[in-house]
Each structure stands twice: as structure tokens, then as C-alpha cells.
Coordinates of C-alpha atoms and ligand atoms in Angstrom, one line a residue:
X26 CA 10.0 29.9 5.7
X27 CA 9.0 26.2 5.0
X28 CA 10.7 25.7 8.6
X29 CA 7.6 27.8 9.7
X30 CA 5.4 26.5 7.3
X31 CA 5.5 23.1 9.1
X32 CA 5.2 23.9 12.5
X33 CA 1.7 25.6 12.0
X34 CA 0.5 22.3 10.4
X35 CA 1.8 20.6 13.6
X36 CA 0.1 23.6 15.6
X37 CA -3.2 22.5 13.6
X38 CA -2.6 18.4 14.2
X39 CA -2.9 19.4 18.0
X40 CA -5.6 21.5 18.1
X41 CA -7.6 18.7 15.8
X42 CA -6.4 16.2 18.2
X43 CA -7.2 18.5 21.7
X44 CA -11.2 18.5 19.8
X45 CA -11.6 15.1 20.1
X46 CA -13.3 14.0 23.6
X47 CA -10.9 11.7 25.3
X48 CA -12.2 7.9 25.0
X49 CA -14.7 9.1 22.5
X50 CA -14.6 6.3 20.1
X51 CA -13.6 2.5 20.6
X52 CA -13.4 1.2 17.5
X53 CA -14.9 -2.5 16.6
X54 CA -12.1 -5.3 16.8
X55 CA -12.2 -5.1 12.9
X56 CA -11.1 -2.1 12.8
X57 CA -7.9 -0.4 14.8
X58 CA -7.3 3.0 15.3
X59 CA -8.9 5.7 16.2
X60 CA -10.9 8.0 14.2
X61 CA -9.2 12.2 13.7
X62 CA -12.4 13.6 13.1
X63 CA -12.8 16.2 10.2
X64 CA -13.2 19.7 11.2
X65 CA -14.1 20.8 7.0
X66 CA -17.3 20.0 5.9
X67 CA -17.6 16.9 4.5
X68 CA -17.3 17.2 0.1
X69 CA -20.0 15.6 -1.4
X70 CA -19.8 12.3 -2.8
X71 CA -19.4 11.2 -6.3
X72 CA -19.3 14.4 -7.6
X73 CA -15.3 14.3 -8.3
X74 CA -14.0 12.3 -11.5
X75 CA -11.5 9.7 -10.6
X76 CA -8.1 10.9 -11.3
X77 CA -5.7 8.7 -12.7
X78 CA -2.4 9.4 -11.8
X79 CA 0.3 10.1 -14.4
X80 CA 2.7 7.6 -15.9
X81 CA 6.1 9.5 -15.9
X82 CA 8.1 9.4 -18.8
X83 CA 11.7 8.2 -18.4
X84 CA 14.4 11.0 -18.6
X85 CA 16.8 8.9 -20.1
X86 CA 16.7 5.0 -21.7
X87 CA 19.7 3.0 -22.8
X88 CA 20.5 -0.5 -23.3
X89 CA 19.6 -1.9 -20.0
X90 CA 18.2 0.6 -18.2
X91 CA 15.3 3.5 -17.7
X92 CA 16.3 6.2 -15.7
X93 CA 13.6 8.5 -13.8
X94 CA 13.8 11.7 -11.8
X95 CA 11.3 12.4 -8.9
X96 CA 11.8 15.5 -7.2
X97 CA 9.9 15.4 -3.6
X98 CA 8.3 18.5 -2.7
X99 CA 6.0 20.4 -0.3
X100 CA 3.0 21.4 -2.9
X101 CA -0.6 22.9 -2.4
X102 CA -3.1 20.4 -3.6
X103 CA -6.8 21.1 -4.3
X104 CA -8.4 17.9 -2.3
X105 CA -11.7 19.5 -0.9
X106 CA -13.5 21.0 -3.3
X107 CA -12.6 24.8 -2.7
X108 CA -9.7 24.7 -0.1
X109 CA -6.5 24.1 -0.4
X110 CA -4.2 21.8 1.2
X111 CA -0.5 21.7 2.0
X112 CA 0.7 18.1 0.9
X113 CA 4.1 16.6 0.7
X114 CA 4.6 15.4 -2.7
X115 CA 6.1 13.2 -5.3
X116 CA 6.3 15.5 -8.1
X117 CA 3.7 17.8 -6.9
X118 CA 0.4 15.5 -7.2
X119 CA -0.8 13.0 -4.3
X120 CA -0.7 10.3 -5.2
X121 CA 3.0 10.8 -7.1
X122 CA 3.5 9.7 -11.3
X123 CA 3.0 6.0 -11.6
X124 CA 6.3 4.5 -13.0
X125 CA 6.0 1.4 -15.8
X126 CA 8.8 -1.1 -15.5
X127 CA 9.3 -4.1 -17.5
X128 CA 10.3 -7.1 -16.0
X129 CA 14.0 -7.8 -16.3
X130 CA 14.7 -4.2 -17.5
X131 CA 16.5 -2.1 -15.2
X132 CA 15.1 1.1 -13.9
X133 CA 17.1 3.6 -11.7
X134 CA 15.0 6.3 -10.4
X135 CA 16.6 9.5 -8.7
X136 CA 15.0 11.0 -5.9
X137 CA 15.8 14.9 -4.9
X138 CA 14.4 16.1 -1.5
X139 CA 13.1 19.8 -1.8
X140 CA 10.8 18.6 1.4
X141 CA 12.2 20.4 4.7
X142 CA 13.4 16.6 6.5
X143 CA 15.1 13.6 5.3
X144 CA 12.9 11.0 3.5
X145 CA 13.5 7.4 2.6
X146 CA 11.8 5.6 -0.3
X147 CA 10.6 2.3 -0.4
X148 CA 9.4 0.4 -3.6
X149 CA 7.2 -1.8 -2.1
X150 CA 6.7 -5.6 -3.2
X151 CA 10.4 -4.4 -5.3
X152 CA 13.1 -7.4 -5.4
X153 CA 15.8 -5.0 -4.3
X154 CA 19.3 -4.6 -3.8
X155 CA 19.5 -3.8 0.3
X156 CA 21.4 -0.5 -0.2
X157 CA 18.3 1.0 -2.5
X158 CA 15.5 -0.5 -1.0
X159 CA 14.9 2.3 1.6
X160 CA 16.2 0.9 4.9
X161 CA 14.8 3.8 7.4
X162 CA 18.1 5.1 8.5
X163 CA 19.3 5.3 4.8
X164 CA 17.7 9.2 4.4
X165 CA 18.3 11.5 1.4
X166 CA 19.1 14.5 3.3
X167 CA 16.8 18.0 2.9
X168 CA 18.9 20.6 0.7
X169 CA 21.3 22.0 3.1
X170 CA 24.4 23.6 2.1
X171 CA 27.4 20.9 1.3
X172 CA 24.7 18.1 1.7
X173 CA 23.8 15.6 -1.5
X174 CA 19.9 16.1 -1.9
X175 CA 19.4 13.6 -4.4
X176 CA 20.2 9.8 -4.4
X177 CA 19.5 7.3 -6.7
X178 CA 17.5 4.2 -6.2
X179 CA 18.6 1.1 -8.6
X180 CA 16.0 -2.0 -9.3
X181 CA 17.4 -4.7 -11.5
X182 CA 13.6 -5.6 -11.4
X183 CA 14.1 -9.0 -12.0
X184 CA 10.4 -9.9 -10.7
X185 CA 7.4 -10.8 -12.5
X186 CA 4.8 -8.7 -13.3
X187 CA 2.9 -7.0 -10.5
X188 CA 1.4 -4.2 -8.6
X189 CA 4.0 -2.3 -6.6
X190 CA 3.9 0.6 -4.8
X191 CA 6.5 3.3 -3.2
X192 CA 6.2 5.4 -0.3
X193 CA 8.4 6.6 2.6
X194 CA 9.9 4.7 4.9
X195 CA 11.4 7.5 7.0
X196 CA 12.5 6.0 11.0
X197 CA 9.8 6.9 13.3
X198 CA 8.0 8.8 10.6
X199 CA 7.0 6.9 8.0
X200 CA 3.0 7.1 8.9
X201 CA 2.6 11.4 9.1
X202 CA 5.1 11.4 5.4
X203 CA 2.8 8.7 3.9
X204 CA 0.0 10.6 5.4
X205 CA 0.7 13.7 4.0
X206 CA 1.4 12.8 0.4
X207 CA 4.2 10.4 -0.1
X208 CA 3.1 7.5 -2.0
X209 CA 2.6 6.7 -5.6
X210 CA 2.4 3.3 -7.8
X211 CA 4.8 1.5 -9.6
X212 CA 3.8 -0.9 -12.0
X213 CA 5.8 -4.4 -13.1
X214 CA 4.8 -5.6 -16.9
X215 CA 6.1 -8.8 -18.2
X216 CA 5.4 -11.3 -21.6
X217 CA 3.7 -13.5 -19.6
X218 CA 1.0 -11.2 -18.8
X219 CA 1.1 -9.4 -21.8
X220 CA 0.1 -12.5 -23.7
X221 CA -3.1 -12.8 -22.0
X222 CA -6.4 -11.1 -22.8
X223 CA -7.3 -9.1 -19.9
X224 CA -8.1 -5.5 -20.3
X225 CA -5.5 -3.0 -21.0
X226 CA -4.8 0.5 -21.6
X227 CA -7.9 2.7 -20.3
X228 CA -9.6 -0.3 -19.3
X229 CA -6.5 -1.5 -16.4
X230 CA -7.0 1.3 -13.5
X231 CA -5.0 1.4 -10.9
X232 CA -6.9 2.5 -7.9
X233 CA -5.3 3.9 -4.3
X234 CA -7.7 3.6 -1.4
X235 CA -6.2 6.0 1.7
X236 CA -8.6 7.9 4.3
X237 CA -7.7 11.1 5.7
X238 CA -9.1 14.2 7.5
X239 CA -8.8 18.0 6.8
X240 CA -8.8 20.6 9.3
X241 CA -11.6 23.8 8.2
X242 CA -8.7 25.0 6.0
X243 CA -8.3 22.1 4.1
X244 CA -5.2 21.5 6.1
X245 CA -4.3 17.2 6.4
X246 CA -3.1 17.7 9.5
X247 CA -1.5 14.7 11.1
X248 CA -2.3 14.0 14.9
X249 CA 0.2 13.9 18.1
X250 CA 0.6 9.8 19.2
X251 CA 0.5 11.6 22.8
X252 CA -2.8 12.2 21.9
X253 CA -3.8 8.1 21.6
X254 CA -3.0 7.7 18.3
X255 CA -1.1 4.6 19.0
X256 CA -3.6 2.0 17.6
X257 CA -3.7 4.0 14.0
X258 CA -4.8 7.0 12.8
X259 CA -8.0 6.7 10.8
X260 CA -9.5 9.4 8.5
X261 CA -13.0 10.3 7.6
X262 CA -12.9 11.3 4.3
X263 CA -12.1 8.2 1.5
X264 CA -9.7 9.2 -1.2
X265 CA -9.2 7.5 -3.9
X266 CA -6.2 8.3 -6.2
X267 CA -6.0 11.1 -4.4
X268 CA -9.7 12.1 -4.3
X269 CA -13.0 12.2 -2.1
X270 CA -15.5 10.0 -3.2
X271 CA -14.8 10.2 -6.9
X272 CA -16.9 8.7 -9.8
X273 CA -16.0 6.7 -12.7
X274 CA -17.9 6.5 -15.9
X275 CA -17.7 3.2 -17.7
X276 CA -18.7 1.2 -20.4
X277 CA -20.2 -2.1 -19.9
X278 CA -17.0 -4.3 -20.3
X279 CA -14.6 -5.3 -18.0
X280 CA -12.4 -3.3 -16.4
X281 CA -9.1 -4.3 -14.6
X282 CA -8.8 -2.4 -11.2
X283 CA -5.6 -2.6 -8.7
X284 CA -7.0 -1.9 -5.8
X285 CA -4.1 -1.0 -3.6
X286 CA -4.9 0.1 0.7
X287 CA -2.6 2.7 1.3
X288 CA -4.3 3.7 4.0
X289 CA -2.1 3.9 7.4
X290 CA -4.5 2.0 9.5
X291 CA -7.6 1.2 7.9
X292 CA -9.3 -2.1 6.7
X293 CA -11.4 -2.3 4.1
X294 CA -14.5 -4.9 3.8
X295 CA -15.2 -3.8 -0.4
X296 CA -18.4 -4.5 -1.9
X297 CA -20.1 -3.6 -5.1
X298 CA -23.6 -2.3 -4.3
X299 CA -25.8 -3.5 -5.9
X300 CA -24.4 -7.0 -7.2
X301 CA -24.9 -8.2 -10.3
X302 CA -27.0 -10.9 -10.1
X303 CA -25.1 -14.4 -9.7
X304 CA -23.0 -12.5 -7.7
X305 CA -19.3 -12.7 -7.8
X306 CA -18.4 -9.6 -9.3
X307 CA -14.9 -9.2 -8.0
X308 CA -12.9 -11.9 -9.5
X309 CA -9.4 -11.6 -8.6
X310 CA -6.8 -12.4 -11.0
X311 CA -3.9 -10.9 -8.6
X312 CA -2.5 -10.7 -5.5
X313 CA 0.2 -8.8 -4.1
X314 CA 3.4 -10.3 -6.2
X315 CA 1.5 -11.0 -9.2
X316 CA -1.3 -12.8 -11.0
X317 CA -2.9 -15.8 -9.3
X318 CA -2.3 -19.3 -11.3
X319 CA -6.1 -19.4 -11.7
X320 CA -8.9 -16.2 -10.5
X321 CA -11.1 -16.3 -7.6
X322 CA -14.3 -14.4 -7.9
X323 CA -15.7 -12.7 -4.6
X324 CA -18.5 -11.0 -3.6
X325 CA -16.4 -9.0 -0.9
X326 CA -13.0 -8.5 -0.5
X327 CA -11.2 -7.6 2.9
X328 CA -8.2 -5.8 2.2
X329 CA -5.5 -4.6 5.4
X330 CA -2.7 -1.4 4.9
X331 CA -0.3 -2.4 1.8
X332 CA -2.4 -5.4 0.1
X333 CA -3.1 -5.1 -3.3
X334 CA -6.1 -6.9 -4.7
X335 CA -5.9 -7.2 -8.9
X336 CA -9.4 -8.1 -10.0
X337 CA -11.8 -7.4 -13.4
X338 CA -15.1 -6.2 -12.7
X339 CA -17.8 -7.0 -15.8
X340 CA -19.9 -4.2 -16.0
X341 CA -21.0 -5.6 -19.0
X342 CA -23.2 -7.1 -16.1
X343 CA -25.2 -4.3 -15.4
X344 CA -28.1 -2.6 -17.3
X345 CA -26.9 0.9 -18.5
X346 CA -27.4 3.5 -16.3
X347 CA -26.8 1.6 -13.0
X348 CA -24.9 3.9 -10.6
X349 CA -22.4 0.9 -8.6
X350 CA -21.3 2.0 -5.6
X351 CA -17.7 0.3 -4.1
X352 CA -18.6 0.2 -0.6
X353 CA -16.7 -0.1 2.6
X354 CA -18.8 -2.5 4.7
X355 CA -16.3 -2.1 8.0
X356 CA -16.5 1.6 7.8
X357 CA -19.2 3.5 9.2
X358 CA -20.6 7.3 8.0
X359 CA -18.4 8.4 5.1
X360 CA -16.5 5.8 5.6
X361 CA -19.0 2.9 4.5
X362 CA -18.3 4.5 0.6
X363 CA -15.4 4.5 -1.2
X364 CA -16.7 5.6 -4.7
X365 CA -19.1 5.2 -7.4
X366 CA -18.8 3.6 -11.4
X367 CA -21.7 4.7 -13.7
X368 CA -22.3 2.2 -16.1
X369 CA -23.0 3.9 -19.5
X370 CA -24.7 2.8 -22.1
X371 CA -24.6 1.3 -25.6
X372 CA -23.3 -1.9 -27.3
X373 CA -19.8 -2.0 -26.3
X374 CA -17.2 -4.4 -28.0
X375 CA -14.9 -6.0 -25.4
X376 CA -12.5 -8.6 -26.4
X377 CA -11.1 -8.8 -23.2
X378 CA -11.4 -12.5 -21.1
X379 CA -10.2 -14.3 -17.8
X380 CA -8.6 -16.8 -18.7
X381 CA -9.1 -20.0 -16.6
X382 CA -5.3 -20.4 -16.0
X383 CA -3.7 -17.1 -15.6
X384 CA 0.1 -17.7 -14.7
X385 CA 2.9 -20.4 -14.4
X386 CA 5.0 -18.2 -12.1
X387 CA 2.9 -19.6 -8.7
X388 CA 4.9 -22.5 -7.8
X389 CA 4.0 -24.1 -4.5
X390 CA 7.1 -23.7 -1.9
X391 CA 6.7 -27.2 -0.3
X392 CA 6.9 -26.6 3.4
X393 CA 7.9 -30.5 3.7
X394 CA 11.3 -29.2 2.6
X395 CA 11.7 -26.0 5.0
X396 CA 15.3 -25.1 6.9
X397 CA 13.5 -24.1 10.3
X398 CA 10.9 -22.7 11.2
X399 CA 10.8 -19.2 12.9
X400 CA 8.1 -17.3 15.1
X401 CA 7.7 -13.4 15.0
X402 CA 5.5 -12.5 17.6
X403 CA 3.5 -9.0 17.0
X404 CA 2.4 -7.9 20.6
X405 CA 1.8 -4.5 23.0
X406 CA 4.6 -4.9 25.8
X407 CA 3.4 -3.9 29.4
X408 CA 4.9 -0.2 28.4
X409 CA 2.7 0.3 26.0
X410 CA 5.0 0.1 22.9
X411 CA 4.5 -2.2 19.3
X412 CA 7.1 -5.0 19.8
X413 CA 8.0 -8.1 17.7
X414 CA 9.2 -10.8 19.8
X415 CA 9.3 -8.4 22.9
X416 CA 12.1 -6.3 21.2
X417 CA 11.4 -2.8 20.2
X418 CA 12.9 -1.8 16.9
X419 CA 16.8 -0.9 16.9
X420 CA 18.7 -1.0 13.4
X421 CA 21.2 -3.1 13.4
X422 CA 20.0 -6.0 15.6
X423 CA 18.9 -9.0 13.3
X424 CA 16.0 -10.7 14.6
X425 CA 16.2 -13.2 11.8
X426 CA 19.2 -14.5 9.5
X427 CA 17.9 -16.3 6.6
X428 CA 20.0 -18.2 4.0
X429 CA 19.3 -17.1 0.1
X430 CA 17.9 -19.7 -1.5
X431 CA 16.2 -21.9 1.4
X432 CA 12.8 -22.7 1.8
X433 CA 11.3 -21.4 5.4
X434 CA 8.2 -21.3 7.4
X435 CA 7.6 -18.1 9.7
X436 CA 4.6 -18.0 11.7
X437 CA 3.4 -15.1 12.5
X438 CA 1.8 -14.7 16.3
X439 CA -0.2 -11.6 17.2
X440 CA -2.0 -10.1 20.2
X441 CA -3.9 -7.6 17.6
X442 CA -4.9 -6.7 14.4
X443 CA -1.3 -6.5 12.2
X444 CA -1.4 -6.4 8.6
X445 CA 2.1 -8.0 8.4
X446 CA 4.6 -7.2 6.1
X447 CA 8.1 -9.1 5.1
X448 CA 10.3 -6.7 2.2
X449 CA 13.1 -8.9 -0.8
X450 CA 10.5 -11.5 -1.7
X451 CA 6.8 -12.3 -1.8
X452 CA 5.8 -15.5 0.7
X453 CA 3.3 -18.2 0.3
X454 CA 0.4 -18.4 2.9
X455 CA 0.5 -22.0 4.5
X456 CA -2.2 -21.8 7.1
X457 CA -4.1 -19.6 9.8
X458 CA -4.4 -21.6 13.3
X459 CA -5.7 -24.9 12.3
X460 CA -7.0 -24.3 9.1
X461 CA -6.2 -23.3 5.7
X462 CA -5.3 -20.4 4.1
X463 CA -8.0 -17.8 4.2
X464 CA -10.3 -16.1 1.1
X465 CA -8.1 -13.7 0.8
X466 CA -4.9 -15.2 0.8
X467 CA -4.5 -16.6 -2.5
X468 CA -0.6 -16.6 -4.9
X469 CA 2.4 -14.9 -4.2
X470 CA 1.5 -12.2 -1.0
X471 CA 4.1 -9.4 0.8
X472 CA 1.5 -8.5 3.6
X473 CA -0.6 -10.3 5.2
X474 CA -3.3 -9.5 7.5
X475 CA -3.0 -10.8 10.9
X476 CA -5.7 -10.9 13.0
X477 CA -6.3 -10.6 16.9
X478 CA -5.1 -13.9 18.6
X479 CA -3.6 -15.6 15.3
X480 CA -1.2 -17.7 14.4
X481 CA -0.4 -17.6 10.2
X482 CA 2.2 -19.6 8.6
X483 CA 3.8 -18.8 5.5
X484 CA 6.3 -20.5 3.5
X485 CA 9.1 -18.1 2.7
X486 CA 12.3 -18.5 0.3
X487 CA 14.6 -15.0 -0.3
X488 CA 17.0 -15.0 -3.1
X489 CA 19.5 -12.9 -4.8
X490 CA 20.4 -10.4 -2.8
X491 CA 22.2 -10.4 0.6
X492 CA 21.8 -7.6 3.0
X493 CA 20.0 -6.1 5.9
X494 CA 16.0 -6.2 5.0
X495 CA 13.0 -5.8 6.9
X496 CA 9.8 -7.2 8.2
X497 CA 6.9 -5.3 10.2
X498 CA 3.5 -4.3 11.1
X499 CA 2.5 -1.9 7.9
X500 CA -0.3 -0.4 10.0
X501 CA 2.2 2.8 10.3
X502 CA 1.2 3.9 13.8
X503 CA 2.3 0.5 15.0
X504 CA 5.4 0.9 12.6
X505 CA 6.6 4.3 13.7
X506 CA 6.0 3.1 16.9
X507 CA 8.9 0.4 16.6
X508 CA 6.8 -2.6 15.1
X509 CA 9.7 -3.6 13.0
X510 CA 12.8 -6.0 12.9
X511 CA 15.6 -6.2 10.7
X512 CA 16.3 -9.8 9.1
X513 CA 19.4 -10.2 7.1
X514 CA 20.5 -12.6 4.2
X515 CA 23.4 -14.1 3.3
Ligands
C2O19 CU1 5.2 -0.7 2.4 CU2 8.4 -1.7 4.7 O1 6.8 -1.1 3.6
CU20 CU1 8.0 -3.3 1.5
CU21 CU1 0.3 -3.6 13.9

């Protein structure tokens, strides 16, 4: 039955796909991939309230360790106001429960696959043991008779505090799993941020920005790559945790928001509309690994597949009743929005403050004292396929063997937009061509977003674990396609 169940969506992906004219739409440099039009009408904006997903409660604590169960399912989700649509699921809600760890506390969470194909999870931004950090060919098997559906995934979670994420990381499939449901947030705490006085508890929103597009069933069909896909598959309709457009009500105090893009393939440019006056308004206090030493504030913020952007947003700034729009300034039509905070009224208390120095945990990796230096070259080869250093990806063939513990630089070389992405530990951004480090690249980064005709150098240093990791293009068309290398550590 689900057998059946899956091969009408992928009926439905082809018929979405055969609708779109052939050449119909080159997108801008800024942003790659190619737009699978909606074939439901469009819901209306800022009508939804923002859903915040779940924190799941542990099944089991001991000493040392919280233990989790996650059960990965096909579920029916109500997305489009009205319609229903067939998702793949962690837990049955897209996005999945957020888990809480706390740093230096174990946490082992057990996946069971009810879904109809092998998955593979990723925690990603996790310091993680090789055998549980979701290498694509490590798959927990579909429920099949004398099969093990269920597998546990261990993190010693000796990292500081930061915004993870997990998803799948299935070979050749990651991009329609992701698309169709699998991804979910995963929070680090830790003293050190604790201590400080940001916001907390209602006012510290986690907040996952993916596009997608619904067939006039509400179906999230995902397209054929025969039908020119390759560059990305972009949606139509922003979701954010999970839905269109949403709103959010607020006081008029700050408000911590990890902004995370899980899209597959589309950039943000983010933008409160209208600015407070002063501007500003975004001041980042985290990156991808964790808070910044010191915050940045921006008035815009460009954010590629798998970055994560901490900032606090005053709203205290406003006058009550100001509708704020977050706004996509690289997208065009429905795109351009991503949703809306109301700013309510009334004398609020807010005790909450930036500090001016935010962490101890950025120390600067000195390039001066690198190993090597290594090159990774993202390109198209003449074929047509996503290669690093001309080499398709094969598990198993190291492009890269690192020692734990060693300080080195990998530049980063690419033909095209690649928001690049290197798994075990977070790198530091040294430079892009001749300059600096950009706006955007600021503390302790897993991704970084490469831009046509780049060179980026980052300072790397892996520790703890030895094992077979990976690094790759985390726009997942490009992954699927074989944008990916193994690296191993010893
Ligand atoms: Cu977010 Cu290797 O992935
Ligand atoms: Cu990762
Ligand atoms: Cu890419």
C-alpha cells in the first residue's frame, strides 16, 4: 500500500515538472536553481500563526546520558490551508520535535524507519563519533521482515552551545527526503551561555526557513533531475517552521531568533521591513557553531542552505501596532516574504541585554601555524555532473586525510554558487580572494557560502574523533548529484 502510495507522488513530481515550459526561467546569478511552480493556489499570507515545533521529552535519563526515540514516518500534514499533504516525517510533524542537549551531556537518540526506503540521519554542526554521524551508505533499513528498523545514534556532545540541526543524508537522495519532511532542530545549551542575559524561554524562537511547492492536491511533490533540476529545486511557497507565511505576535522586547535555511537550494537576502530607525535591527550574536565573541548588527542578512544566523531583534524598537515584515530581498513574487511579527502593545518589562562580549569559546586558529594547505575545487565537469576536484562522489575514496589535532587551511575554489559544507568540527573563515572575511562570516561556521568564481580560505583544526567524515555542496541538488568527498581523520 505505501509501495503505491509513493509512486503516485512520483507520478505527480512528473506531471508538475512536464507543466513547466522548457527554459522558462533563468534564474539571477544570486540565485541557483530553478523554480517548480505551484499548481495550488497560493495560501494567503500572514494569516497562519507561527508554529513552534515541539521539544521532545527524553524517554529515559541516567547518569550520563538522555536517551530519545524518533520514529520516522510517512504522515498527512495540513500545510495549505484546506488540503492535505503527504509528508515524510520525524514523529509525524514537519519540521520534527526539537531535541535540547546540554553540552557535555550525552544524548543517544534512536531512530525507527516506518518510512517505505532506508534513511540516514545527520545531526548537523554535531561533534560526532563517524559511525553515528549519518555517513550516506550507513542506512537504517525500512521494516522488512528479519531486518533491524531502528538504530541508535550516540553524541557525546562535547561541543559548545549552538544551533544544530538533523536531517537526512540518504546517498543520492538526501534533497527529495529533506524535501518532503525530514528535518528538525537540535539545540546545544551550555553554562557559558546560560550565564548571559539574552532572551530565553518564549522569547528564544527557533525559526526554519525552507521553500516548497504543492501540486492542486496539496501534494509536495518532488521533481525528476531529468527534468533540469540539476541547479536546485526552488519552491514558491515560504515555510517557516513548517508553515506558509505565518505571523508572529510579539511584545516589544527582544526576541532571540535562530534563523536556520533549510531550504535545498535557496538563498535568502533577510530584511525587516520597515527598519527601525537607526537601523541595525538584526544583531547577530551567533553563527553556525555558536555565539560570536562580540554581536554584529545588520540591516540585511544573506543566508545560503544549512547556515544558521542567531540574532535578537528589539521590537521594543517599534511603536505598537507596527506589522514587521521579514523579507526575502533575492526572492521574487511569494518569494520576496518570508513572514510577518506584529508588534503588540503595552509597557513590557524586558530584562534581557546583549552583552558587548558574548563568548570566550572563539579562539582565533592562527593560519601562521597550519600543516598544509589543501584546495577543494567545486565545479560542473564537461558531463554535466557536480564534482569536487573533478571526482564525482564514490564512498570510500578519501579526498582529504587530515591529522586530529592540526591546524589547516582549505581553500575552497568554485565555478558556481556552493554553499559549502565540511561535517566533525566548525572552521574559521580566513579570507575570500584578496580580501577579508565577508559580513556574514563571522565565529565558528560549518557552511559557508561560496560564490561564483571564488576562492575562500578557512582555517580548519578536527579533533577527537577519527573516522571517515564528509565535506560537500549542501545545495542538495548538487549533493545528490555527487557534490561530495569523503575526508578521513586519524
Ligand atoms: Cu547538513 Cu552533510 O549535511
Ligand atoms: Cu553536517
Ligand atoms: Cu553546489
Amino acid at each position: 500500500m505505501k509501495r503505491r502510495s509513493i509512486l503516485r507522488v512520483g507520478g505527480a513530481a512528473v506531471a508538475l515538472g512536464a507543466g513547466i515550459p522548457l527554459g522558462a526561467r533563468l534564474l539571477a546569478p544570486a540565485q541557483p536553481g530553478r523554480l517548480l511552480r505551484s499548481t495550488a493556489p497560493a495560501p494567503p499570507r500572514f494569516r497562519t500563526p507561527l508554529p513552534i515545533p515541539p521539544v521532545l521529552s527524553p524517554v529515559r535519563v541516567d547518569a550520563s546520558t538522555d536517551h530519545y526515540e524518533i520514529t520516522q514516518r510517512p504522515a498527512l500534514l495540513e500545510i495549505l490551508p484546506g488540503l492535505r499533504t503527504a509528508a515524510w516525517t520525524y514523529g509525524g510533524s514537519f519540521p520534527g520535535p526539537t531535541i535540547v542537549s546540554h553540552s557535555g551531556r550525552r544524548t543517544v537518540v534512536r531512530h525507527r524507519n516506518e518510512l517505505p526506503y532506508p534513511v540516514v540521519v545527520h545531526l548537523h554542526g554535531g561533534h560526532t563519533p563517524a559511525a553515528s554521524d549519518g555517513y550516506p551508505m550507513d542506512m537504517v533499513m525500512p521494516r522488512m521482515p528479519g531486518m533491524d528498523h531502528a538504530r541508535d545514534y550516540e553524541y557525546p556532545m562535547n561541543q559548545r552551545a549552538a544551533t544544530l540541526w538533523y536531517h537526512d543524508h540518504s546517498m543520492g537522495r538526501t534533497g527529495g527526503n529533506v524535501w518532503r519532511g525530514l528535518a528538525g532542530f537540535h539545540l546545544v545549551r551550555d553554562d557559558e551561555e546560560e550565564a548571559l542575559p539574552l532572551p530565553t524561554g518564549d522569547r528564544d524562537i527557533p525559526l526554519m526557513i525552507t521553500d516548497r511547492s504543492f501540486g492542486e492536491d496539496g501534494s509536495m511533490a518532488y521533481p525528476d533531475m531529468h527534468d533540469g533540476f540539476m541547479n536546485g529545486v526552488l519552491g514558491d511557497v515560504i515555510l517557516v517552521n513548517g508553515a506558509p507565511w505565518p505571523v508572529l505576535r510579539v511584545d516589544p522586547v527582544r526576541y532571540r531568533l535562530r534563523l536556520l535555511n533549510a531550504s535545498n537550494a535557496r538563498r535568502y537576502r533577510l530584511r525587516l521591513d520597515p527598519q527601525p530607525s537607526g537601523g541595525g535591527a538584526l544583531v547577530q550574536i551567533g553563527s553556525d557553531g555558536g555565539l560570536l565573541e562580540r554581536p554584529v548588527a545588520h540591516d540585511v542578512l544573506e543566508v545560503a542552505p544549512a547556515e544558521r544566523f542567531d540574532v535578537v531583534v528589539d521590537f521594543g524598537r517599534y511603536r505598537p501596532g507596527t506589522r514587521v515584515r521579514l523579507v526575502n530581498t533575492l526572492g521574487d513574487g511569494g518569494a520576496g516574504d518570508v513572514m510577518r511579527f506584529d508588534v503588540l502593545g503595552g509597557a513590557m518589562k524586558d530584562e534581557s541585554v546583549v552583552p558587548a562580549r558574548l563568548s570566550d569559546g572563539v579562539p582565533r586558529l592562527d593560519p601562521g601555524r597550519a600543516a598544509r594547505t589543501r584546495t577543494f575545487l567545486f565545479s560542473q565537469s564537461r558531463d554535466g555532473n557536480w564534482t569536487i576536484n573533478d571526482q564525482s562522489y564514490r564512498p570510500g575514496r578519501a579526498l582529504a586525510r587530515p591529522r586530529l589535532g592540526e591546524v589547516e587551511i582549505w581553500r575552497f575554489i568554485t565555478d558556481f554558487h556552493h554553499p559549502v559544507h565540511v561535517h566533525l568540527d566548525p572552521f574559521q573563515v580566513l579570507s575570500r580572494n584578496t580580501g577579508g572575511p565577508g559580513a556574514y562570516d563571522a565565529g565558528w561556521k560549518d557552511t559557508v557560502d561560496v560564490r561564483p568564481s571564488e576562492a575562500i580560505a578557512v582555517a580548519t583544526r578536527f579533533t577527537d574523533y577519527a573516522g571517515s567524515y564528509l565535506l560537500h555542496c549542501h545545495n542538495l541538488e548538487h549533493e545528490d548529484m555527487a557534490m561530495m568527498a569523503d575526508f578521513v581523520t586519524a
